[in-house]
Backbone as numpy.savetxt, mean C-alpha at the origin, in Angstrom:
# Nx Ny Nz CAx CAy CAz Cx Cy Cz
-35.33 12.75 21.85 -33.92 12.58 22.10 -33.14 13.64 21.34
-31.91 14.06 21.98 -31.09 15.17 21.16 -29.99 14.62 20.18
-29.59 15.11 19.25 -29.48 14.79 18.20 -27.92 14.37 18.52
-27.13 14.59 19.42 -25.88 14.17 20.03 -25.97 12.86 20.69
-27.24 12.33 21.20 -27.37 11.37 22.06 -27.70 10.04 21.00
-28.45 10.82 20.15 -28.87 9.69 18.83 -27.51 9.41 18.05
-26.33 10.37 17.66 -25.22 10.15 17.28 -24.21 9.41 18.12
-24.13 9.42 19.16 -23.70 8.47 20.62 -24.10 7.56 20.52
-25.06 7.28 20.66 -25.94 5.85 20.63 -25.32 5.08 19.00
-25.30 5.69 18.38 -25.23 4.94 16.80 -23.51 4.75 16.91
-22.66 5.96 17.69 -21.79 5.33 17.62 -20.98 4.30 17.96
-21.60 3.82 19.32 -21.29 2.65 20.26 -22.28 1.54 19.93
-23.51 1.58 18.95 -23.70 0.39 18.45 -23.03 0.13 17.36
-22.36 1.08 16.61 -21.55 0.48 15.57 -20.34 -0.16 15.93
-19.17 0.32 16.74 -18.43 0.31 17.61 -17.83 -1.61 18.02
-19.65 -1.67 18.85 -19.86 -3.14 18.81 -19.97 -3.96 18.21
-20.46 -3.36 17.14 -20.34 -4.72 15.65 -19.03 -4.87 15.00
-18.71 -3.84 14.61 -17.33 -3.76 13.60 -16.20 -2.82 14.35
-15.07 -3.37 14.77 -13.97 -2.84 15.68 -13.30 -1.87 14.69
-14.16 -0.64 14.61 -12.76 0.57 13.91 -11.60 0.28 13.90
-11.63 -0.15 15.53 -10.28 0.95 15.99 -9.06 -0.30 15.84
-9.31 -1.39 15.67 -8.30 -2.53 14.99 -7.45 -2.17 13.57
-6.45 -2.03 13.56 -5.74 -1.78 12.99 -5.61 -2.62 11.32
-5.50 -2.77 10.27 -5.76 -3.84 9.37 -4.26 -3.72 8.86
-3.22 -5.43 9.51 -1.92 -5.38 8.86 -1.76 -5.94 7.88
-0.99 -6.17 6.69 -0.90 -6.59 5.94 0.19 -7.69 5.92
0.19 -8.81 5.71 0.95 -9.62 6.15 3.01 -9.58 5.88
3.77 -9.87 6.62 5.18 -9.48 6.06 5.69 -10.52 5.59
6.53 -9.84 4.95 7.42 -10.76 3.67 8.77 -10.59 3.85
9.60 -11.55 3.80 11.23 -10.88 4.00 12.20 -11.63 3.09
12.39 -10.72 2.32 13.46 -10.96 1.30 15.17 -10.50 1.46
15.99 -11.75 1.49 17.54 -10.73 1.04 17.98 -11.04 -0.07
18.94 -10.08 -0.49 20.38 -9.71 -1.29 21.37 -9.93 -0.99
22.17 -10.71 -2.12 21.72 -11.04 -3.32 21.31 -12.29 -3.48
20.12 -12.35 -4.73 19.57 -14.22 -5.17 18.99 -14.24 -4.14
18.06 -13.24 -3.67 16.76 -13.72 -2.18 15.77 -13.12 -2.78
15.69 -12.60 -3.84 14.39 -12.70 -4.88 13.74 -11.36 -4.27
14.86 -10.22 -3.89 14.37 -8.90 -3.75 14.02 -8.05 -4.81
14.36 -8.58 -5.85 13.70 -7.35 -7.25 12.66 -7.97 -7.74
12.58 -9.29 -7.67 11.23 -9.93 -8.34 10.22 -9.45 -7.32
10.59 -9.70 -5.81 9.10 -9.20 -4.81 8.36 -7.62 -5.15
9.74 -6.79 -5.51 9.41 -5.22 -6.09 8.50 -5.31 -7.23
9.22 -6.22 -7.90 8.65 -5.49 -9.36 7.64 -6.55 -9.56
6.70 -7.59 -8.63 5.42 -8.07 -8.79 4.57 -6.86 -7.86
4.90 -6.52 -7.00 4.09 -5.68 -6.41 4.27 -3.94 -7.23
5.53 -4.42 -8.22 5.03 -2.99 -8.89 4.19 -2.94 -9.87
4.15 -4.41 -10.37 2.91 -4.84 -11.42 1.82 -4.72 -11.18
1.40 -5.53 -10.44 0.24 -5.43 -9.36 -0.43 -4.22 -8.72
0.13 -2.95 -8.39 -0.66 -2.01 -8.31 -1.39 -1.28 -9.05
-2.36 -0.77 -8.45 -3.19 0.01 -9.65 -3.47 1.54 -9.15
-3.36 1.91 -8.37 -3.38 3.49 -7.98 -2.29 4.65 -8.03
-1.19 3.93 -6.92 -0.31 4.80 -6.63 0.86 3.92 -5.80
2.14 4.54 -6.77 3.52 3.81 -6.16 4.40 5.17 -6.04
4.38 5.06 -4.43 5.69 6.27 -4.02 6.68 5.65 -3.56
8.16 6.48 -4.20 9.02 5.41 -4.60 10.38 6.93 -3.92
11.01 5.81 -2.74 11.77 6.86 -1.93 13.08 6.15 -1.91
14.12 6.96 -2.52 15.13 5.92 -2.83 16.32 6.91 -3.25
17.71 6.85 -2.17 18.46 7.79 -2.83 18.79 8.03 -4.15
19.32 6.36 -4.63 19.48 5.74 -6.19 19.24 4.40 -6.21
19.23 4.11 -7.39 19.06 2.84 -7.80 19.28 2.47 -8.66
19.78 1.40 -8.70 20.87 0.55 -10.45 19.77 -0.16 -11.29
18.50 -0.77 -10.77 18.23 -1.78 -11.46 17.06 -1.70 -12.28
17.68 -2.16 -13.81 17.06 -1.43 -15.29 15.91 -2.33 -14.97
15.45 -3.41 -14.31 14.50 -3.99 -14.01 12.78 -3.25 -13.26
13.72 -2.74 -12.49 12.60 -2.20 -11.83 12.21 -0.81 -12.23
13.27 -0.14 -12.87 12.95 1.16 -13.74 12.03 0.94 -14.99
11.99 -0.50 -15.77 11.33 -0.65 -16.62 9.99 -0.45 -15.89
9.74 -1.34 -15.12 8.37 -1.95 -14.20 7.62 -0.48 -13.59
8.65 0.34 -13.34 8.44 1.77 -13.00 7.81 2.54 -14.35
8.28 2.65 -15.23 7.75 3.27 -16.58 6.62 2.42 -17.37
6.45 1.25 -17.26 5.12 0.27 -16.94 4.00 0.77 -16.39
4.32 0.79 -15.33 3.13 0.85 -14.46 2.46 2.41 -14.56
3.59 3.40 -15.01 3.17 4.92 -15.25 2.79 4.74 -16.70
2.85 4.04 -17.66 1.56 3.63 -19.17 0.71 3.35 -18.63
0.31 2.85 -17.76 -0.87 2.37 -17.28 -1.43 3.14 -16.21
-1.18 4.28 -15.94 -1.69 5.29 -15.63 -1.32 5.34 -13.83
-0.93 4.78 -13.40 -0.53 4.72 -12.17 0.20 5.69 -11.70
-0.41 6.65 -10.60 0.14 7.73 -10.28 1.48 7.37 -9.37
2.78 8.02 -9.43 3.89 7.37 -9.52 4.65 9.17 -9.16
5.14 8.86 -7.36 6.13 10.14 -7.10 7.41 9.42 -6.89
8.25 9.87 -7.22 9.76 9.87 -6.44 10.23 10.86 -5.25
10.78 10.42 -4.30 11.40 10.80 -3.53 12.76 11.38 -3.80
């Protein structure tokens, strides 16, 4: 067999077991402002990460989540602004 046909073959038996091509969503959450518990949902999920928080935001007032922001960059969390 040629080595394209053996890669074909492996790819449509994999294909069949485990659906790539399904998308994986993450479930939604909806918070409002003000007193709808929009800075606490931020700043647990800014706790909670451990890799990388990109953070796109013209400005922002709240010494809360700037703390949680300088937090999470002690702890080594790679951290861009927009």
């Amino acid at each position: 067999m040629e080595l394209g046909v053996v890669f074909f073959l492996i790819l449509v038996y994999g294909l069949g077991r485990y659906n790539v091509l399904t998308p994986i969503i993450p479930p939604v959450q909806v918070y409002f402002s003000p007193n709808g518990g929009c800075t606490d949902a931020i700043i647990n999920q800014i706790d909670n990460t451990k890799s990388e928080i990109l953070v796109q935001a013209y400005s922002f007032t709240s010494s809360t989540i700037a703390k949680a922001l300088i937090e999470a960059h002690k702890r080594e969390v790679k951290l861009k602004l927009f």
